[in-house]
Coordinates of C-alpha atoms and ligand atoms in Angstrom, one line a residue:
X1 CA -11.1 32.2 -19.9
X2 CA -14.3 30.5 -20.4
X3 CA -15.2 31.5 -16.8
X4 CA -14.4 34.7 -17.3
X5 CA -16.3 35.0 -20.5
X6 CA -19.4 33.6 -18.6
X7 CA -19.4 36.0 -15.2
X8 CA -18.9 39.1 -17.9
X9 CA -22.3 37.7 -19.9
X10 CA -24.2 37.3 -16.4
X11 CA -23.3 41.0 -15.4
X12 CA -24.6 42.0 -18.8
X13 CA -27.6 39.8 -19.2
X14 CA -28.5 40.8 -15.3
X15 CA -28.2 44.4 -16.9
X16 CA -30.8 44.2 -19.4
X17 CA -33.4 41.9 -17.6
X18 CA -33.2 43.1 -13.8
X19 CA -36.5 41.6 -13.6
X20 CA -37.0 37.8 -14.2
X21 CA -35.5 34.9 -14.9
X22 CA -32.6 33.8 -17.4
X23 CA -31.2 30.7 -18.3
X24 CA -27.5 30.8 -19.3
X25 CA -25.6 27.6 -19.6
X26 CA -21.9 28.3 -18.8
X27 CA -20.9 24.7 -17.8
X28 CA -19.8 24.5 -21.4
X29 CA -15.6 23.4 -20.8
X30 CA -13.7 23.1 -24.0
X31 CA -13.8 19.9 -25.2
X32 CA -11.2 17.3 -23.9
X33 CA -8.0 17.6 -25.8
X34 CA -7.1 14.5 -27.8
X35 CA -4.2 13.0 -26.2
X36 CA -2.5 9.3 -26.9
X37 CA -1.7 7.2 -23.5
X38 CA 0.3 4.6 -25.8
X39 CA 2.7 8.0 -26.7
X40 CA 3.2 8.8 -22.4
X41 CA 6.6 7.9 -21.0
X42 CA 6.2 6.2 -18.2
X43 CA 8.8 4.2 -16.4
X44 CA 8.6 1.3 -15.6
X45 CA 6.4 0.6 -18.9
X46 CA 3.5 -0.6 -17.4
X47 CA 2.5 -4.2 -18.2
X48 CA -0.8 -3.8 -20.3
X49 CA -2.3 -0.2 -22.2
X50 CA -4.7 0.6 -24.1
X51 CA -5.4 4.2 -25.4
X52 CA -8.6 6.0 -26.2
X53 CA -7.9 8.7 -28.0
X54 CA -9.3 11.5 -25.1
X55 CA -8.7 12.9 -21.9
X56 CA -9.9 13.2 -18.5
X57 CA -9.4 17.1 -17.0
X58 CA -8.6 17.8 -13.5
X59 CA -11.4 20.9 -12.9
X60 CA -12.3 23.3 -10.0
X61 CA -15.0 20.9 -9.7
X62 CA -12.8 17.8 -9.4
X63 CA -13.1 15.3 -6.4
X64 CA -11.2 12.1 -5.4
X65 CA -13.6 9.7 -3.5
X66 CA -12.6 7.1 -2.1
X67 CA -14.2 3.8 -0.5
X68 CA -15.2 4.8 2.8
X69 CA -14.4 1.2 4.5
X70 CA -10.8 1.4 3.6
X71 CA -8.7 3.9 6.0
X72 CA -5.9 3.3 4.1
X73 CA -7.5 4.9 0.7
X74 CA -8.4 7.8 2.6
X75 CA -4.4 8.4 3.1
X76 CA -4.3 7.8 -0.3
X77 CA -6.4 10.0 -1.8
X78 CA -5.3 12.7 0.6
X79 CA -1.8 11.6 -0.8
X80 CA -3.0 12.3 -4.3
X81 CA -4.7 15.2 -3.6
X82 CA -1.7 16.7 -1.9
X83 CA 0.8 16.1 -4.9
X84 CA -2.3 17.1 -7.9
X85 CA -3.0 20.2 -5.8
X86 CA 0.1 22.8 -4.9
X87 CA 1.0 22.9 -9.4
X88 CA -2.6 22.9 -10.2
X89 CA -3.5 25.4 -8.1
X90 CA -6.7 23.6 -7.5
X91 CA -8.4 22.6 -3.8
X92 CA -8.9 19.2 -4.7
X93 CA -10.8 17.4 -1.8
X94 CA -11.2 14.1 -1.0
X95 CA -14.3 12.7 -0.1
X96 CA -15.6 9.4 1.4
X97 CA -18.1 7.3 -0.5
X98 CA -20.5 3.9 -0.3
X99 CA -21.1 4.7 -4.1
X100 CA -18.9 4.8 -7.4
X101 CA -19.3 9.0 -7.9
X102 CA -20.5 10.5 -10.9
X103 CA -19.0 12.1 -13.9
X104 CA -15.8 14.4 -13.0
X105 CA -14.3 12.8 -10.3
X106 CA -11.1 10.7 -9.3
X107 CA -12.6 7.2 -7.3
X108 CA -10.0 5.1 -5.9
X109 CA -11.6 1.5 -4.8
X110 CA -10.8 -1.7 -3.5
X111 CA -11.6 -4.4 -5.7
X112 CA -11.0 -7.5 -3.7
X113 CA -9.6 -10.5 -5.9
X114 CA -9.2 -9.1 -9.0
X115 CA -7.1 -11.5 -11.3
X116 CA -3.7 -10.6 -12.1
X117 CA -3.3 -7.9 -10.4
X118 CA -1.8 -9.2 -7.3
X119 CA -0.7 -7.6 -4.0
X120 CA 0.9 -4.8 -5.9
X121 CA -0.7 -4.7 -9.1
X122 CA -3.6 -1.5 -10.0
X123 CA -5.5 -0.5 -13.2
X124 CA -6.4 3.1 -14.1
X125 CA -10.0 3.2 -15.9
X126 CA -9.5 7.0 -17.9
X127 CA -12.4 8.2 -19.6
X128 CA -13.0 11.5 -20.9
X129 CA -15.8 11.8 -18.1
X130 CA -14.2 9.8 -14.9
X131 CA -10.8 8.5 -13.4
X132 CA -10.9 5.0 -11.4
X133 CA -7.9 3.6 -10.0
X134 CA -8.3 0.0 -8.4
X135 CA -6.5 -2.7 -6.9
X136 CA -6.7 -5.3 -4.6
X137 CA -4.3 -3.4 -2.2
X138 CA -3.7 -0.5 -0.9
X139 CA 0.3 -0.6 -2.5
X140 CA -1.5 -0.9 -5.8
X141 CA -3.0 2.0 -5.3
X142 CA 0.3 4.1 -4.3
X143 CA 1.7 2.5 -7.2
X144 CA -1.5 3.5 -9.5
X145 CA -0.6 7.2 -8.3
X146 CA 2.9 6.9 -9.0
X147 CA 1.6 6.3 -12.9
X148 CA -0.6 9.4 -12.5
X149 CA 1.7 11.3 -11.9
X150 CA 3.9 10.2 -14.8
X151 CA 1.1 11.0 -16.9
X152 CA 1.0 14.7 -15.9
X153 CA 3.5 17.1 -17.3
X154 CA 6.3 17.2 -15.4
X155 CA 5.6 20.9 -13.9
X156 CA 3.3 18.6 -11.5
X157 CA 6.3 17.9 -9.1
X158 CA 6.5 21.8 -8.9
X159 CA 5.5 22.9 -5.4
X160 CA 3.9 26.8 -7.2
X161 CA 1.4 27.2 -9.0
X162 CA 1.4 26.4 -12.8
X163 CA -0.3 27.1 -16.2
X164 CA -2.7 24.2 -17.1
X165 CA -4.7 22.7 -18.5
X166 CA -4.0 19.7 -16.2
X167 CA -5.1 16.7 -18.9
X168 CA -4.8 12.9 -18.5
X169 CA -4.6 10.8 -21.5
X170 CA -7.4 8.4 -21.5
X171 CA -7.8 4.0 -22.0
X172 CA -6.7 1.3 -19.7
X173 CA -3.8 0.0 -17.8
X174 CA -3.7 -2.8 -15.9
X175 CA -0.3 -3.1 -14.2
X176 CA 1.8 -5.5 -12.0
X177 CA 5.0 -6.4 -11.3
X178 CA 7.3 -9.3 -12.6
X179 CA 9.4 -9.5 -8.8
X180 CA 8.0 -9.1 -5.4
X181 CA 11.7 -7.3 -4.9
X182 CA 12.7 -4.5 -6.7
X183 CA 15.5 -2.8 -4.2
X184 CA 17.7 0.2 -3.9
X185 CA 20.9 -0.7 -1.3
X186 CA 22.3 2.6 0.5
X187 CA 26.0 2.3 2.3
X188 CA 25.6 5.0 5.0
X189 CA 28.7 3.5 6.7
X190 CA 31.4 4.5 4.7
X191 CA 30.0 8.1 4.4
X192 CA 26.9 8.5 6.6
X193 CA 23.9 10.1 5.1
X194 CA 20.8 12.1 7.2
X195 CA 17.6 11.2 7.4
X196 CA 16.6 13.6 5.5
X197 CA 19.0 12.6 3.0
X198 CA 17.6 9.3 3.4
X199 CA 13.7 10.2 2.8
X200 CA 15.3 12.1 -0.2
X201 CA 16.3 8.9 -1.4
X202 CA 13.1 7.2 -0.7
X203 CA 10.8 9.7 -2.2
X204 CA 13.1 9.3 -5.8
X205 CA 12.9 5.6 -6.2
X206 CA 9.3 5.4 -4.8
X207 CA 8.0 7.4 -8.1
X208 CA 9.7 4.5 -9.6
X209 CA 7.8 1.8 -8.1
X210 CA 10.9 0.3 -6.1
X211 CA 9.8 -1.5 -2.8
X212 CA 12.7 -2.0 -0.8
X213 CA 15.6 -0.1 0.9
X214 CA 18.4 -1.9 2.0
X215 CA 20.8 0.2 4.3
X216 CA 24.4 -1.1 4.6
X217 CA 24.6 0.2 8.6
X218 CA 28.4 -1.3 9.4
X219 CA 31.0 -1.1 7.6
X220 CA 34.8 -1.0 8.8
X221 CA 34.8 2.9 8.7
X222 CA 31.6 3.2 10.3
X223 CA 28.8 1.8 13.0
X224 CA 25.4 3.7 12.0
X225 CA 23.2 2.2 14.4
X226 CA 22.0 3.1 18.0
X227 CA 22.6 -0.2 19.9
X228 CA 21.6 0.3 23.5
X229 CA 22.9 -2.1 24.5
X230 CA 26.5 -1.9 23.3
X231 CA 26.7 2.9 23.1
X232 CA 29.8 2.5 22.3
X233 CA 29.3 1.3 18.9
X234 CA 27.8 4.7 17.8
X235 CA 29.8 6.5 20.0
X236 CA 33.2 5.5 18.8
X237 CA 32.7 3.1 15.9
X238 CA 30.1 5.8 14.5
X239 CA 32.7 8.6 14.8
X240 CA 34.6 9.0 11.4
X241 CA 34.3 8.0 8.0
X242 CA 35.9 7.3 4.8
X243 CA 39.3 9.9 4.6
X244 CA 38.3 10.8 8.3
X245 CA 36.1 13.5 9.6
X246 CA 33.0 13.4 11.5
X247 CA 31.1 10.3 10.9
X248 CA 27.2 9.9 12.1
X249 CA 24.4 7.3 12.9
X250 CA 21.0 7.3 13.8
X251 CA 19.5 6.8 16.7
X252 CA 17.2 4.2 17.3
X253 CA 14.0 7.1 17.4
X254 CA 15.5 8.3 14.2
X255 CA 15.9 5.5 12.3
X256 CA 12.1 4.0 13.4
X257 CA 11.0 7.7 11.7
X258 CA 12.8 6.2 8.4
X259 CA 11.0 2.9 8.9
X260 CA 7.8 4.8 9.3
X261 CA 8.5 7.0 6.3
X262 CA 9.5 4.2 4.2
X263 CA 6.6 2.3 5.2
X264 CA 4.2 5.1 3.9
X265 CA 6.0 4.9 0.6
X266 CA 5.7 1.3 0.6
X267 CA 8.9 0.4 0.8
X268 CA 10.6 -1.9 3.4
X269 CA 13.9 -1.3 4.9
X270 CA 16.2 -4.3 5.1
X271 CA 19.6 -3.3 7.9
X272 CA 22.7 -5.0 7.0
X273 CA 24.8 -5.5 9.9
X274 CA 27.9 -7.0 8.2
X275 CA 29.9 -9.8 9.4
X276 CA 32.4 -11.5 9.9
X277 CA 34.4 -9.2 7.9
X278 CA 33.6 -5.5 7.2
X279 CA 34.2 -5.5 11.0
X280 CA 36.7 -3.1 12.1
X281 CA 34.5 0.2 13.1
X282 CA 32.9 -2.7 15.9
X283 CA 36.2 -4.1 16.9
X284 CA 37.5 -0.5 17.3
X285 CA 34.8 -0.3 20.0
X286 CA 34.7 -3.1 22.0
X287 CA 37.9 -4.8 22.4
X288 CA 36.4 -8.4 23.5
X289 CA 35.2 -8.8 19.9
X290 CA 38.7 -9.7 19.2
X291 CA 40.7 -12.8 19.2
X292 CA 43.7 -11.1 20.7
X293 CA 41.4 -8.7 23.1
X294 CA 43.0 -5.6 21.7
X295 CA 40.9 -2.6 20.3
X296 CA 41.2 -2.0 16.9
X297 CA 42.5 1.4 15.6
X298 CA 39.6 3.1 13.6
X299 CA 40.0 2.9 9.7
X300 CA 39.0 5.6 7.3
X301 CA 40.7 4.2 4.2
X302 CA 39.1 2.0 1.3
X303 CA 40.7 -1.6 1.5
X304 CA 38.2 -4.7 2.0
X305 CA 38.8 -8.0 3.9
X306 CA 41.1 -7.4 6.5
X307 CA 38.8 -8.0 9.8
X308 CA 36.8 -10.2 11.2
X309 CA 35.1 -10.9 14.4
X310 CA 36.5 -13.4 16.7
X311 CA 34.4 -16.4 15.7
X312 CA 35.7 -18.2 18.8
X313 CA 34.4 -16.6 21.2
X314 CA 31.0 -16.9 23.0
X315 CA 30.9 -13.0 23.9
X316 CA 30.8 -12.2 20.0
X317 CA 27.8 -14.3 19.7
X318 CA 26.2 -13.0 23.1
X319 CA 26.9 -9.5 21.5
X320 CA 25.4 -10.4 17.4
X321 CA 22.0 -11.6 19.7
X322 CA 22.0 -8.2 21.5
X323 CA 22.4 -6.2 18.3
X324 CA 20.2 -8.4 16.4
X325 CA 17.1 -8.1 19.1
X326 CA 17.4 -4.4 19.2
X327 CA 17.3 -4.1 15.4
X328 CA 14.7 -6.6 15.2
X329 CA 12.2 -4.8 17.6
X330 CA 12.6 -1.7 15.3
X331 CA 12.3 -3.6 11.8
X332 CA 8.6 -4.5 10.8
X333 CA 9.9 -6.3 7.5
X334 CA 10.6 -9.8 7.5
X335 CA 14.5 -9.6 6.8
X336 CA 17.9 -8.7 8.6
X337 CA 20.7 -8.8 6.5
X338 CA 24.0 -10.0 8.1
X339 CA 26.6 -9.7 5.3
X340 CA 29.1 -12.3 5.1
X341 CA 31.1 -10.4 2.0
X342 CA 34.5 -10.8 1.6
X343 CA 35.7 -12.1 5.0
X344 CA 39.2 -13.0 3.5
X345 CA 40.6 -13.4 7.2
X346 CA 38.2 -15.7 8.5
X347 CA 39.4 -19.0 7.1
X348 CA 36.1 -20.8 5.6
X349 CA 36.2 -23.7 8.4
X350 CA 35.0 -21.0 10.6
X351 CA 33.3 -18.7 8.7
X352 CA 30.7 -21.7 7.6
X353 CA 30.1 -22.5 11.5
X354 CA 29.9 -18.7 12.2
X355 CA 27.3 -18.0 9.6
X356 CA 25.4 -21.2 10.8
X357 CA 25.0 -19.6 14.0
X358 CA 24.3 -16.7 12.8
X359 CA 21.4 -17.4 11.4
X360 CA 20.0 -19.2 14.4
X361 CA 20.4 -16.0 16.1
X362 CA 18.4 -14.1 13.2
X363 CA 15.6 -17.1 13.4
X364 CA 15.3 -16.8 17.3
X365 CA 14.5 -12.6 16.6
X366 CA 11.8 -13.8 14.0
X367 CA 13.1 -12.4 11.3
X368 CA 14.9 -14.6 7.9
X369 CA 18.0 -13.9 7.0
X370 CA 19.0 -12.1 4.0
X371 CA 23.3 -11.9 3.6
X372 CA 25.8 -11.4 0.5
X373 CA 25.7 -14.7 -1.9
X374 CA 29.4 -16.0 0.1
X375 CA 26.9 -17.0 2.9
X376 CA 25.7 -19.7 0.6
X377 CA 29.0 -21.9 1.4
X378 CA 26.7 -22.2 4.9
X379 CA 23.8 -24.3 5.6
X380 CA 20.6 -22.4 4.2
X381 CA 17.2 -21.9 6.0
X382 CA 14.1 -21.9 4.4
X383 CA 13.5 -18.7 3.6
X384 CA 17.0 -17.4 3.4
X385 CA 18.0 -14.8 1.0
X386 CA 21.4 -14.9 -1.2
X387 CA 22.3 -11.7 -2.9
X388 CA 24.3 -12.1 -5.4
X389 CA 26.9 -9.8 -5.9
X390 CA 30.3 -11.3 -7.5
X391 CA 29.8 -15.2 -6.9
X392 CA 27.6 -16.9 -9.7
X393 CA 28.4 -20.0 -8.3
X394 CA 27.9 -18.9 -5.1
X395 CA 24.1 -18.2 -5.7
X396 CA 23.2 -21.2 -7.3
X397 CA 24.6 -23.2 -4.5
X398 CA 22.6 -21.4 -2.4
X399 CA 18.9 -22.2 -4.7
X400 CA 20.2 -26.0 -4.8
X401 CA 20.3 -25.5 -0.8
X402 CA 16.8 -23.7 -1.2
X403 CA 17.5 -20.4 -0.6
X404 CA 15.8 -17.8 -3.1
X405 CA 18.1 -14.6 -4.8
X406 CA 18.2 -11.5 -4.8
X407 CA 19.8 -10.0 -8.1
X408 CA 22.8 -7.5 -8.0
X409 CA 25.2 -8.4 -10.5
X410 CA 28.3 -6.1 -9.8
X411 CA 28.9 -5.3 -13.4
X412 CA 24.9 -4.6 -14.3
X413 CA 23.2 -3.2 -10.8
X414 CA 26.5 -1.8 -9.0
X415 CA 25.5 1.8 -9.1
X416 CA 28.4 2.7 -7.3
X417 CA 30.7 1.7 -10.8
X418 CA 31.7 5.0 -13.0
X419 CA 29.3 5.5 -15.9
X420 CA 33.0 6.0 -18.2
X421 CA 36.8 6.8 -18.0
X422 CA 35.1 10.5 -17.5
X423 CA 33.2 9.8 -14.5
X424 CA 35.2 11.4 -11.2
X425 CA 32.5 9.6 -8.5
X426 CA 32.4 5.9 -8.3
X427 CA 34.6 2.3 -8.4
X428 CA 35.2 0.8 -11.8
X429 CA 36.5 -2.9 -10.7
X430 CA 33.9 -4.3 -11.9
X431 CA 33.8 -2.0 -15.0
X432 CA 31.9 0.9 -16.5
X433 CA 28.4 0.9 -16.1
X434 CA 27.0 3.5 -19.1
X435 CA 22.8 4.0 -18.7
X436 CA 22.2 1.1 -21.8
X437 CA 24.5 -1.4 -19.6
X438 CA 22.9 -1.0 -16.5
X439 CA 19.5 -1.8 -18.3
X440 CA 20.2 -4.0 -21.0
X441 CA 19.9 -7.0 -18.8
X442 CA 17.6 -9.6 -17.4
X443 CA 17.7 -11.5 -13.9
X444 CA 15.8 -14.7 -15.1
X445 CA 18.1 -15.2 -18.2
X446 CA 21.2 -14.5 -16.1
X447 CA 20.1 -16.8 -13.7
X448 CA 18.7 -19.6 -16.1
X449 CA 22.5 -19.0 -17.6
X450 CA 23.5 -20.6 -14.4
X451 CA 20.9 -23.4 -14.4
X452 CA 18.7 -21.5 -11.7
X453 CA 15.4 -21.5 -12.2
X454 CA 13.2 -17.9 -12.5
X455 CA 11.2 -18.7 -9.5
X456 CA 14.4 -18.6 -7.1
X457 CA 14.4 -15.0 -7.6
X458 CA 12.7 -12.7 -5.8
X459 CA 13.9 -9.5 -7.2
X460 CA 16.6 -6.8 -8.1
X461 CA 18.5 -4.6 -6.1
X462 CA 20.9 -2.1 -7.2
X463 CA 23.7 -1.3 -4.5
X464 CA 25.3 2.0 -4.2
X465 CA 28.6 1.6 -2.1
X466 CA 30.0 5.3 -0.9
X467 CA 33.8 5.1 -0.7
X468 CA 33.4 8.0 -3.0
X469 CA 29.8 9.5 -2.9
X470 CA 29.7 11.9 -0.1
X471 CA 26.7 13.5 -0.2
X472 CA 23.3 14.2 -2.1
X473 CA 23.9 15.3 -4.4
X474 CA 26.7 13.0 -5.4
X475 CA 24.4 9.9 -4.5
X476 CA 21.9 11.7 -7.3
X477 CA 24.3 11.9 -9.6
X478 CA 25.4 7.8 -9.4
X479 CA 21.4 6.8 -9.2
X480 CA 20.2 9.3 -11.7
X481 CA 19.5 7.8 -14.2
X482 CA 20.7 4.3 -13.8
X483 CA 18.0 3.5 -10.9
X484 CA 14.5 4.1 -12.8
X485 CA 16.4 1.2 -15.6
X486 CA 16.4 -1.3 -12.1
X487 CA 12.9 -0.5 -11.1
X488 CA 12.0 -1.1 -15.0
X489 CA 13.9 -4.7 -15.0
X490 CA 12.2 -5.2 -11.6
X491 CA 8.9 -4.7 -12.7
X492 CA 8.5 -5.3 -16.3
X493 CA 8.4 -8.5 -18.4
X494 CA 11.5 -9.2 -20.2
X495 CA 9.4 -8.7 -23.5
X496 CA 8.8 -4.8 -23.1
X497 CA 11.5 -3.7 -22.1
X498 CA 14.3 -2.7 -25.2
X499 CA 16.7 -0.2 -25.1
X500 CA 15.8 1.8 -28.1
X501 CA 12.3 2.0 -27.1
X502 CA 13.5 3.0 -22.8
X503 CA 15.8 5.3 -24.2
X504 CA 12.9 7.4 -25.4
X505 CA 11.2 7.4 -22.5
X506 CA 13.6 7.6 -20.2
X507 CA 15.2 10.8 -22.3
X508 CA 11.6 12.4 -21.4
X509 CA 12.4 12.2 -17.9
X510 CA 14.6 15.1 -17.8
X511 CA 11.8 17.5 -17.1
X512 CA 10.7 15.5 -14.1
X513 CA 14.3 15.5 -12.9
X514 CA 14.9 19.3 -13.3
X515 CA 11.1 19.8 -11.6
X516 CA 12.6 17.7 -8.5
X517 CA 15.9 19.3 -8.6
X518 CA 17.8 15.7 -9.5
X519 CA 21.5 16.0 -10.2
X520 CA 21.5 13.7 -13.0
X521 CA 24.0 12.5 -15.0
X522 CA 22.7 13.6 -19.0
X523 CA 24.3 10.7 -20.4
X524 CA 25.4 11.0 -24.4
X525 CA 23.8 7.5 -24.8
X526 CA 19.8 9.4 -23.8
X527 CA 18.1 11.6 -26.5
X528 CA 17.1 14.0 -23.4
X529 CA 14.2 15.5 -24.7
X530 CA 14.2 19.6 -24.7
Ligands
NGO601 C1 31.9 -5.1 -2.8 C2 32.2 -5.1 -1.4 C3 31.9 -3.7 -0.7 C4 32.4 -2.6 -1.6 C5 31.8 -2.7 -3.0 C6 32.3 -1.6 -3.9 C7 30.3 -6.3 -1.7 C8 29.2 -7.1 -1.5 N1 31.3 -6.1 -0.9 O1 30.5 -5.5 -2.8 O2 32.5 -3.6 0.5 O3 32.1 -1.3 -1.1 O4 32.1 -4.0 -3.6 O5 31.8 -1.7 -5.2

């Protein structure tokens, strides 16, 4: 409008003088709108925020420089520019810099030790004039931009162009987060999911801040894995799923494009390659994992705890290091998760032996072992990771041996449990998990309940089991909107976080869902903001 106004007074000013000079000043924006940063919804409530009253505008003339030492922030700001740019409609470049830019520009920077912030932590600096976002590391940024873009209107996400203006409330944050772990778990074994089902997944709970995918690749109905070594894992253990049908798994060039893919959304993928139970789809393949040297018959239905490997035999072991270098030569992250749930047919006096070796195998690959909280009734490495799932007792065992936890209380984080009586998708053995349940809780009080100290957890990690979620759109529908209350929990001190106060801004998340097409479940217990 303003443009417009000042091309039409050029043309008519260059009418009446066409001799001379003339001096018209049309760099004259509106004002910034007032706009209050405490009054933005953003999830997980960042740690510290401080509002100013103003607000920065993305312009024609807008640039984001970045540090020109740091290749990494060029990625990012090309990252940035690529989500600000299709709904804006603007070309938003990004430019490399020795110098902090001038007045209407985005500047990402490297800080070096700036205290508090951490390895993950950021803080935005929003003036009405500039927008800096800093950190010591380069995942601070990522998670700076994650804010951003919680602090645009949702019509941001949209891949057309839209109606602006694009503002940014203006003031401080300065944001970090309470647990180095903050985890979604994905069973692609009982139903398989695609890769591009999987970056689906990755992109969602990345807006949220989460670091780490955990995907459940064995199961008894299904082998998801490429093992070169051992094709016929894939080739018949990958072959059905739950109620039968074509199963799935990825190959080993497919799954290293997930890594990757992860890896540019920060995130770390942990594989699970349960054991000794949660066996069958492996002892369906190779008959010399079994104690009687028969093949199993594949399984498709829903029971638990009926097979185990052969913990006698030296070939099992020969066969766990095989699959264990291969999926450590494709795993950058420190972990490999080996189970150990709910072997209920491998008497303990040889599961505790079995997990012991186990976990020298894991050691000899370089990696540390990360397994269901039973494995506690083992030995524990330094390093070692309990999950706990059912067994309270369990995990603190495990911290007395020295192992840290990982937090996924069935009847809190199990995202895989009906929402109510109503829900058709899900489990509910370990009860209904509404919205409020799955987020009114807290790790380090659950744990202290249990005598375990704060600092023997390392994060959160909600697990979504898929006896019954099939597809998508059904895994939408069970994380949607229980996972952004685990990256909340995962990242924000006990102290800000109440349910009344979430509720709010988590209600405000339904434009954000409908702009990225998430099948959400519009729980009665969410004012869901029109
Ligand atoms: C249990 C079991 C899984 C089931 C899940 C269903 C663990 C660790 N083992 O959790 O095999 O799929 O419950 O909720």
């Amino acid at each position: 409008m303003t443009k417009h106004f000042c091309s039409l007074a050029i043309r008519y000013a260059a009418v009446l003088f066409t001799a001379g000079f003339l001096l018209v000043s049309c760099t004259n924006e509106p004002p910034p709108t007032p706009k209050d940063l405490a009054q933005e919804a953003i999830i997980p409530r960042p740690v510290s925020l401080e509002a100013t009253g103003s607000s920065f505008r993305l312009t024609e003339k807008t640039k984001i420089y970045v540090q020109a030492i740091y290749p990494d922030l060029e990625q990012l700001g090309q990252e940035l520019a690529d989500m600000l740019n299709p709904a804006t409609g603007l070309e938003i470049s990004v430019k490399k810099t020795d110098k902090v830019p001038g007045a209407g520009h985005i500047y990402l920077a490297l800080v070096g030790d700036e205290a508090g912030l951490g390895q993950e932590g950021y803080q935005l600096e929003i003036t009405e004039k500039q927008l800096t976002l800093t950190a010591n590391q380069s995942a601070g940024i990522f998670y700076g931009i994650q804010t951003l873009r919680q602090l645009l209107p949702a019509s941001i996400e949209l891949g057309e162009k839209q109606e602006g203006p694009w503002e940014i409330a203006s003031g401080t944050i300065v944001d970090y987060p309470s647990y180095r772990h903050r985890g979604a778990m994905l069973d692609v074994a009982r139903h398989f999911f695609s890769v591009e089902d999987v970056k689906r997944y990755i992109d969602l709970i990345a807006l949220y801040k989460m670091n780490v995918l955990h995907l459940h690749l064995s199961d008894d109905q299904g082998w998801r894995i490429e093992i070169k070594s051992w094709p016929r894992l894939t080739e018949i253990g990958g072959s059905t799923k739950v109620g039968g049908g074509e199963g799935g798994f990825y190959t080993q060039e497919q799954y290293k494009d997930i890594v990757q893919y992860a890896a540019d959304h920060y995130i770390t993928i942990i594989p699970e390659i349960d054991m000794p139970g949660h066996t069958n789809a492996a002892l369906a393949s190779y008959a010399e994992l079994n104690c009687d040297g028969q093949a199993r018959k594949l399984y498709t239905g829903t029971e638990v705890g009926f097979s185990t490997f052969c913990t006698a035999k030296d070939t099992v072991y020969a066969f766990i290091d095989d699959v264990f270098r291969e999926l450590a030569a494709l795993t950058p992250g420190p972990y490999l998760h080996i189970g150990g749930d709910e072997s209920h047919v491998t008497p303990m006096e040889d599961y505790i032996p079995f997990i012991n070796r186990v976990q020298d195998i894991v050691a000899a690959h370089g990696k540390e072992v990360a397994g269901w909280d039973e494995i506690a009734n083992a030995e524990m490495r330094p390093g070692t990771a309990v999950q706990l799932w059912a067994g309270t007792e369990n995990a603190k065992m495990g911290v007395e041996k020295g192992a840290m936890l990982i937090m996924s209380p069935a009847s809190k984080a199990y995202i895989d449990m009906k929402y109510d009586s109503t829900t058709e998708l899900g489990l509910s053995w370990a009860g209904y998990i509404e919205v409020d349940t799955g987020y009114i809780w807290d790790p380090a009080a659950m744990a202290a309940a249990e005598g375990v100290d704060k600092n023997a957890i390392l994060g959160v990690e909600a697990p979504l089991w898929t006896e019954t979620v099939t597809n998508i759109k059904e895994l939408e529908y069970m994380t949607f909107p229980r996972i952004p209350g685990i990256a909340e929990i995962g990242w924000t001190p006990p102290a800000l976080r109440q349910w009344d106060e979430y509720k709010q801004r988590l209600g405000r998340q339904k434009a954000r869902f409908e702009a990225l097409g998430v099948n959400y479940y519009a729980s009665p217990k969410v004012p869901w903001a029109e």
